[in-house]
Amino acid sequence: MMRTVLAGLLATGLLMVSPPAPPTAHAADLCADFGGAVEPDGLCRTKVTTPNYELSMSFPVDFPDQAAVDDFLTQTRTGFLNGTGTTNFAGVPYAMDLTASVWASDTTRSVSFEVYQNMGGAHPDTWYKAFNYDTVRNRPIAFADLFGPGVDPLTAIYPIVTQKLSTDMGVPAPIIDSDGMDPSHYQNFAITPVDVVFFFGRGELMAGAAGAHTVYVPRNAIPPLAV
C-alpha cells in the first residue's frame, strides 16, 4: 500500500525529492571537515600541526570529477594519519604536504597532486596523482584514452622524456627501455593547450636516488590527442 501511495505522489509531482548536493558543495564540506578554507583561487587549503605530525593540503572544490578527487584526498589523508600513531623514531614530526596544481585546455580539465611524505624512513618520498576530465564527452580521461586506436604514442613520448630528464639531471637519464615503454609509468599526466605534462614519482621511472620529476612533452611533437 505504501509503495502505491509513493508512486502516486511521484507521478503527480506532490512528493518533493531533494536533489543531491552539487559536487562543489560536497567538496566545500570536505574542506571544512579537514579544517581548511576555500580561498579566492578556488582551492581549499588546510594546515594542521601537532607534536607528532605536520599535514598541509590544497585541492580544488569544483573539479568535474570531484567525487573521485574527494575519495583520493580522504584515503590519502586517512592513510597518513593512521601511520602517525606512534612517535617518529627520528625524533621529528611525521610530515605530509599534498599540493594541487590545476590545468586546462579547450576541451579538458586536469588536476595534479604532488605528495611529499616523511614517515621516518631513510628518505622522504614524493609521488603524484592526477585526474583528467573530458568536458566535451563528460567523462574521465585515462592514458589509454589520449590517442586514437592503433597509435603507439610512447614511440614518440619516451625519447622526449629521456632527453628532457637527461638535460634536467645533467647526466644521461638511467631509464631501462622496458620501463620507458611501459604505459603504466605514464598514468599521471595533465593536459594543457600546448603540452602533455607527465609526473614521475620517486623510484617510478628511475631508481629512487634520481628523485621525482615533471616532464613537459610538446603536443606538436607527439601524435594528435583524441580528446
mmCIF file of C-alpha atoms in Angstrom:
data_model
loop_
_atom_site.group_PDB
_atom_site.id
_atom_site.type_symbol
_atom_site.label_atom_id
_atom_site.label_comp_id
_atom_site.label_asym_id
_atom_site.label_seq_id
_atom_site.Cartn_x
_atom_site.Cartn_y
_atom_site.Cartn_z
ATOM 1 C CA MET A 1 0.000 0.000 0.000
ATOM 2 C CA MET A 2 2.803 2.430 0.904
ATOM 3 C CA ARG A 3 4.537 1.772 -2.418
ATOM 4 C CA THR A 4 1.303 2.580 -4.258
ATOM 5 C CA VAL A 5 0.889 5.859 -2.390
ATOM 6 C CA LEU A 6 4.510 6.874 -3.020
ATOM 7 C CA ALA A 7 4.228 6.011 -6.689
ATOM 8 C CA GLY A 8 1.066 8.114 -6.961
ATOM 9 C CA LEU A 9 2.655 11.075 -5.259
ATOM 10 C CA LEU A 10 5.699 10.888 -7.513
ATOM 11 C CA ALA A 11 3.512 10.657 -10.603
ATOM 12 C CA THR A 12 1.529 13.739 -9.618
ATOM 13 C CA GLY A 13 4.587 15.701 -8.534
ATOM 14 C CA LEU A 14 3.269 16.058 -4.974
ATOM 15 C CA LEU A 15 6.218 14.337 -3.336
ATOM 16 C CA MET A 16 9.234 16.635 -3.165
ATOM 17 C CA VAL A 17 12.550 14.864 -3.615
ATOM 18 C CA SER A 18 15.612 16.808 -2.557
ATOM 19 C CA PRO A 19 18.234 16.942 -5.318
ATOM 20 C CA PRO A 20 21.683 15.602 -4.475
ATOM 21 C CA ALA A 21 24.166 18.143 -3.211
ATOM 22 C CA PRO A 22 26.315 19.546 -6.024
ATOM 23 C CA PRO A 23 29.949 18.328 -6.090
ATOM 24 C CA THR A 24 31.251 21.793 -5.193
ATOM 25 C CA ALA A 25 29.122 21.886 -2.045
ATOM 26 C CA HIS A 26 30.313 18.413 -1.022
ATOM 27 C CA ALA A 27 33.948 19.361 -1.610
ATOM 28 C CA ALA A 28 33.484 22.552 0.400
ATOM 29 C CA ASP A 29 32.096 20.422 3.233
ATOM 30 C CA LEU A 30 35.139 18.165 2.934
ATOM 31 C CA CYS A 31 37.345 21.244 3.105
ATOM 32 C CA ALA A 32 35.644 22.306 6.336
ATOM 33 C CA ASP A 33 35.905 18.751 7.714
ATOM 34 C CA PHE A 34 39.653 18.883 7.095
ATOM 35 C CA GLY A 35 39.873 22.202 8.953
ATOM 36 C CA GLY A 36 40.547 24.253 5.829
ATOM 37 C CA ALA A 37 39.023 27.167 3.950
ATOM 38 C CA VAL A 38 38.316 27.781 0.273
ATOM 39 C CA GLU A 39 40.454 30.689 -0.905
ATOM 40 C CA PRO A 40 39.780 33.153 -3.774
ATOM 41 C CA ASP A 41 41.635 30.979 -6.307
ATOM 42 C CA GLY A 42 39.096 28.185 -5.710
ATOM 43 C CA LEU A 43 41.486 25.915 -3.826
ATOM 44 C CA CYS A 44 40.880 24.652 -0.318
ATOM 45 C CA ARG A 45 43.964 24.967 1.854
ATOM 46 C CA THR A 46 44.468 23.416 5.236
ATOM 47 C CA LYS A 47 47.427 23.076 7.586
ATOM 48 C CA VAL A 48 47.462 21.070 10.796
ATOM 49 C CA THR A 49 50.455 20.962 13.150
ATOM 50 C CA THR A 50 50.652 18.693 16.183
ATOM 51 C CA PRO A 51 53.623 17.482 18.248
ATOM 52 C CA ASN A 52 53.603 14.264 16.217
ATOM 53 C CA TYR A 53 52.876 15.388 12.643
ATOM 54 C CA GLU A 54 52.511 18.239 10.175
ATOM 55 C CA LEU A 55 49.865 17.976 7.462
ATOM 56 C CA SER A 56 49.328 20.500 4.662
ATOM 57 C CA MET A 57 46.830 20.062 1.832
ATOM 58 C CA SER A 58 45.484 22.054 -1.094
ATOM 59 C CA PHE A 59 42.831 20.893 -3.535
ATOM 60 C CA PRO A 60 40.107 22.236 -5.850
ATOM 61 C CA VAL A 61 36.439 22.132 -4.924
ATOM 62 C CA ASP A 62 34.996 22.428 -8.430
ATOM 63 C CA PHE A 63 36.665 19.682 -10.480
ATOM 64 C CA PRO A 64 34.202 17.974 -12.874
ATOM 65 C CA ASP A 65 35.012 14.553 -11.379
ATOM 66 C CA GLN A 66 35.098 15.904 -7.835
ATOM 67 C CA ALA A 67 33.891 12.666 -6.230
ATOM 68 C CA ALA A 68 36.992 10.812 -7.438
ATOM 69 C CA VAL A 69 39.207 13.633 -6.166
ATOM 70 C CA ASP A 70 37.465 13.645 -2.786
ATOM 71 C CA ASP A 71 37.883 9.865 -2.442
ATOM 72 C CA PHE A 72 41.599 10.193 -3.167
ATOM 73 C CA LEU A 73 42.013 13.015 -0.660
ATOM 74 C CA THR A 74 40.133 11.174 2.070
ATOM 75 C CA GLN A 75 42.033 7.916 1.570
ATOM 76 C CA THR A 76 45.428 9.614 1.380
ATOM 77 C CA ARG A 77 44.807 11.730 4.452
ATOM 78 C CA THR A 78 43.457 8.769 6.432
ATOM 79 C CA GLY A 79 46.397 6.593 5.439
ATOM 80 C CA PHE A 80 48.845 9.257 6.598
ATOM 81 C CA LEU A 81 47.097 9.830 9.912
ATOM 82 C CA ASN A 82 46.925 6.083 10.571
ATOM 83 C CA GLY A 83 50.714 5.996 10.331
ATOM 84 C CA THR A 84 51.286 8.761 12.876
ATOM 85 C CA GLY A 85 50.017 6.956 15.959
ATOM 86 C CA THR A 86 53.483 6.347 17.344
ATOM 87 C CA THR A 87 56.379 8.762 17.787
ATOM 88 C CA ASN A 88 58.759 9.076 14.851
ATOM 89 C CA PHE A 89 61.955 7.278 15.845
ATOM 90 C CA ALA A 90 63.917 10.036 14.087
ATOM 91 C CA GLY A 91 62.685 12.491 16.708
ATOM 92 C CA VAL A 92 60.953 14.817 14.225
ATOM 93 C CA PRO A 93 57.265 15.072 13.353
ATOM 94 C CA TYR A 94 55.868 12.989 10.522
ATOM 95 C CA ALA A 95 55.005 15.150 7.531
ATOM 96 C CA MET A 96 52.773 15.163 4.509
ATOM 97 C CA ASP A 97 52.428 18.039 2.061
ATOM 98 C CA LEU A 98 49.802 17.457 -0.638
ATOM 99 C CA THR A 99 49.839 20.262 -3.203
ATOM 100 C CA ALA A 100 47.385 20.691 -6.068
ATOM 101 C CA SER A 101 48.002 22.245 -9.478
ATOM 102 C CA VAL A 102 45.125 22.845 -11.886
ATOM 103 C CA TRP A 103 45.410 22.721 -15.670
ATOM 104 C CA ALA A 104 43.014 23.205 -18.583
ATOM 105 C CA SER A 105 42.689 23.142 -22.355
ATOM 106 C CA ASP A 106 39.695 23.999 -24.530
ATOM 107 C CA THR A 107 38.209 20.512 -24.041
ATOM 108 C CA THR A 108 39.802 19.191 -20.863
ATOM 109 C CA ARG A 109 40.428 19.923 -17.218
ATOM 110 C CA SER A 110 43.156 18.389 -15.110
ATOM 111 C CA VAL A 111 44.312 18.474 -11.528
ATOM 112 C CA SER A 112 47.612 17.034 -10.337
ATOM 113 C CA PHE A 113 48.748 16.411 -6.793
ATOM 114 C CA GLU A 114 52.350 16.331 -5.669
ATOM 115 C CA VAL A 115 52.532 14.417 -2.405
ATOM 116 C CA TYR A 116 55.588 14.725 -0.186
ATOM 117 C CA GLN A 117 55.703 12.290 2.727
ATOM 118 C CA ASN A 118 58.207 11.805 5.500
ATOM 119 C CA MET A 119 57.246 8.811 7.605
ATOM 120 C CA GLY A 120 60.596 8.409 9.341
ATOM 121 C CA GLY A 121 62.368 6.290 6.753
ATOM 122 C CA ALA A 122 65.846 6.832 5.385
ATOM 123 C CA HIS A 123 64.484 9.071 2.625
ATOM 124 C CA PRO A 124 61.271 11.091 2.284
ATOM 125 C CA ASP A 125 59.032 10.084 -0.585
ATOM 126 C CA THR A 126 57.478 12.212 -3.337
ATOM 127 C CA TRP A 127 54.744 10.839 -5.557
ATOM 128 C CA TYR A 128 51.954 12.092 -7.793
ATOM 129 C CA LYS A 129 48.315 11.553 -8.548
ATOM 130 C CA ALA A 130 46.491 13.231 -11.432
ATOM 131 C CA PHE A 131 42.890 13.371 -12.614
ATOM 132 C CA ASN A 132 41.794 14.377 -16.098
ATOM 133 C CA TYR A 133 38.329 15.058 -17.482
ATOM 134 C CA ASP A 134 36.923 15.412 -20.994
ATOM 135 C CA THR A 135 34.496 18.341 -20.777
ATOM 136 C CA VAL A 136 33.021 17.587 -24.210
ATOM 137 C CA ARG A 137 32.211 13.910 -23.646
ATOM 138 C CA ASN A 138 31.738 14.362 -19.877
ATOM 139 C CA ARG A 139 33.973 11.505 -18.826
ATOM 140 C CA PRO A 140 37.309 10.906 -17.093
ATOM 141 C CA ILE A 141 40.413 10.561 -19.257
ATOM 142 C CA ALA A 142 42.951 7.775 -18.757
ATOM 143 C CA PHE A 143 46.236 7.456 -20.651
ATOM 144 C CA ALA A 144 44.593 4.837 -22.875
ATOM 145 C CA ASP A 145 42.026 7.479 -23.955
ATOM 146 C CA LEU A 146 44.575 10.106 -25.020
ATOM 147 C CA PHE A 147 45.276 8.809 -28.511
ATOM 148 C CA GLY A 148 43.315 7.190 -31.302
ATOM 149 C CA PRO A 149 43.131 3.434 -31.988
ATOM 150 C CA GLY A 150 46.252 1.822 -33.360
ATOM 151 C CA VAL A 151 48.562 4.622 -32.228
ATOM 152 C CA ASP A 152 51.769 3.804 -30.320
ATOM 153 C CA PRO A 153 52.346 7.146 -28.564
ATOM 154 C CA LEU A 154 55.277 6.058 -26.424
ATOM 155 C CA THR A 155 57.430 5.660 -29.522
ATOM 156 C CA ALA A 156 57.337 9.468 -29.680
ATOM 157 C CA ILE A 157 56.925 10.284 -25.985
ATOM 158 C CA TYR A 158 59.651 8.135 -24.460
ATOM 159 C CA PRO A 159 62.607 9.709 -26.384
ATOM 160 C CA ILE A 160 61.371 13.192 -25.429
ATOM 161 C CA VAL A 161 61.058 12.211 -21.772
ATOM 162 C CA THR A 162 64.565 10.704 -21.830
ATOM 163 C CA GLN A 163 66.068 13.799 -23.444
ATOM 164 C CA LYS A 164 64.375 16.228 -21.064
ATOM 165 C CA LEU A 165 65.266 14.215 -17.959
ATOM 166 C CA SER A 166 68.888 13.953 -19.116
ATOM 167 C CA THR A 167 69.008 17.727 -19.567
ATOM 168 C CA ASP A 168 67.471 18.346 -16.151
ATOM 169 C CA MET A 169 69.807 15.914 -14.394
ATOM 170 C CA GLY A 170 72.968 16.834 -16.285
ATOM 171 C CA VAL A 171 73.701 13.143 -16.965
ATOM 172 C CA PRO A 172 72.051 10.523 -19.198
ATOM 173 C CA ALA A 173 68.742 9.532 -17.617
ATOM 174 C CA PRO A 174 69.110 5.994 -16.206
ATOM 175 C CA ILE A 175 65.889 4.595 -17.673
ATOM 176 C CA ILE A 176 65.559 0.971 -18.732
ATOM 177 C CA ASP A 177 63.861 0.807 -22.132
ATOM 178 C CA SER A 178 61.253 -1.664 -20.916
ATOM 179 C CA ASP A 179 60.256 0.829 -18.207
ATOM 180 C CA GLY A 180 60.319 3.787 -20.569
ATOM 181 C CA MET A 181 57.966 1.995 -22.969
ATOM 182 C CA ASP A 182 55.633 0.759 -20.218
ATOM 183 C CA PRO A 183 52.305 2.703 -20.233
ATOM 184 C CA SER A 184 51.855 2.067 -16.507
ATOM 185 C CA HIS A 185 54.526 4.712 -15.819
ATOM 186 C CA TYR A 186 52.596 7.389 -17.731
ATOM 187 C CA GLN A 187 49.269 7.259 -15.908
ATOM 188 C CA ASN A 188 49.732 10.559 -14.097
ATOM 189 C CA PHE A 189 49.558 13.443 -16.535
ATOM 190 C CA ALA A 190 47.888 16.783 -17.200
ATOM 191 C CA ILE A 191 46.771 18.358 -20.462
ATOM 192 C CA THR A 192 47.422 21.953 -21.498
ATOM 193 C CA PRO A 193 46.847 23.640 -24.870
ATOM 194 C CA VAL A 194 50.496 23.054 -25.837
ATOM 195 C CA ASP A 195 51.819 20.189 -23.674
ATOM 196 C CA VAL A 196 51.021 16.893 -22.066
ATOM 197 C CA VAL A 197 52.692 17.080 -18.662
ATOM 198 C CA PHE A 198 53.863 13.773 -17.172
ATOM 199 C CA PHE A 199 54.585 13.250 -13.486
ATOM 200 C CA PHE A 200 57.037 10.589 -12.323
ATOM 201 C CA GLY A 201 57.284 9.841 -8.621
ATOM 202 C CA ARG A 202 60.474 8.925 -6.830
ATOM 203 C CA GLY A 203 61.527 5.415 -7.851
ATOM 204 C CA GLU A 204 58.840 5.099 -10.529
ATOM 205 C CA LEU A 205 60.642 5.522 -13.852
ATOM 206 C CA MET A 206 64.197 5.570 -12.482
ATOM 207 C CA ALA A 207 65.944 4.477 -9.292
ATOM 208 C CA GLY A 208 64.858 6.301 -6.157
ATOM 209 C CA ALA A 209 68.097 8.279 -5.965
ATOM 210 C CA ALA A 210 67.060 10.089 -9.168
ATOM 211 C CA GLY A 211 64.164 11.714 -7.325
ATOM 212 C CA ALA A 212 60.760 12.800 -8.635
ATOM 213 C CA HIS A 213 60.322 14.637 -11.929
ATOM 214 C CA THR A 214 57.820 16.564 -14.027
ATOM 215 C CA VAL A 215 58.251 16.488 -17.802
ATOM 216 C CA TYR A 216 56.515 18.741 -20.327
ATOM 217 C CA VAL A 217 56.048 16.940 -23.660
ATOM 218 C CA PRO A 218 55.037 19.280 -26.518
ATOM 219 C CA ARG A 219 51.798 18.237 -28.160
ATOM 220 C CA ASN A 220 53.144 19.130 -31.597
ATOM 221 C CA ALA A 221 55.885 16.509 -31.182
ATOM 222 C CA ILE A 222 53.580 13.552 -30.489
ATOM 223 C CA PRO A 223 50.540 12.011 -32.222
ATOM 224 C CA PRO A 224 47.360 14.134 -32.083
ATOM 225 C CA LEU A 225 45.295 13.784 -28.940
ATOM 226 C CA ALA A 226 41.864 12.199 -29.195
ATOM 227 C CA VAL A 227 40.406 14.496 -26.513
#
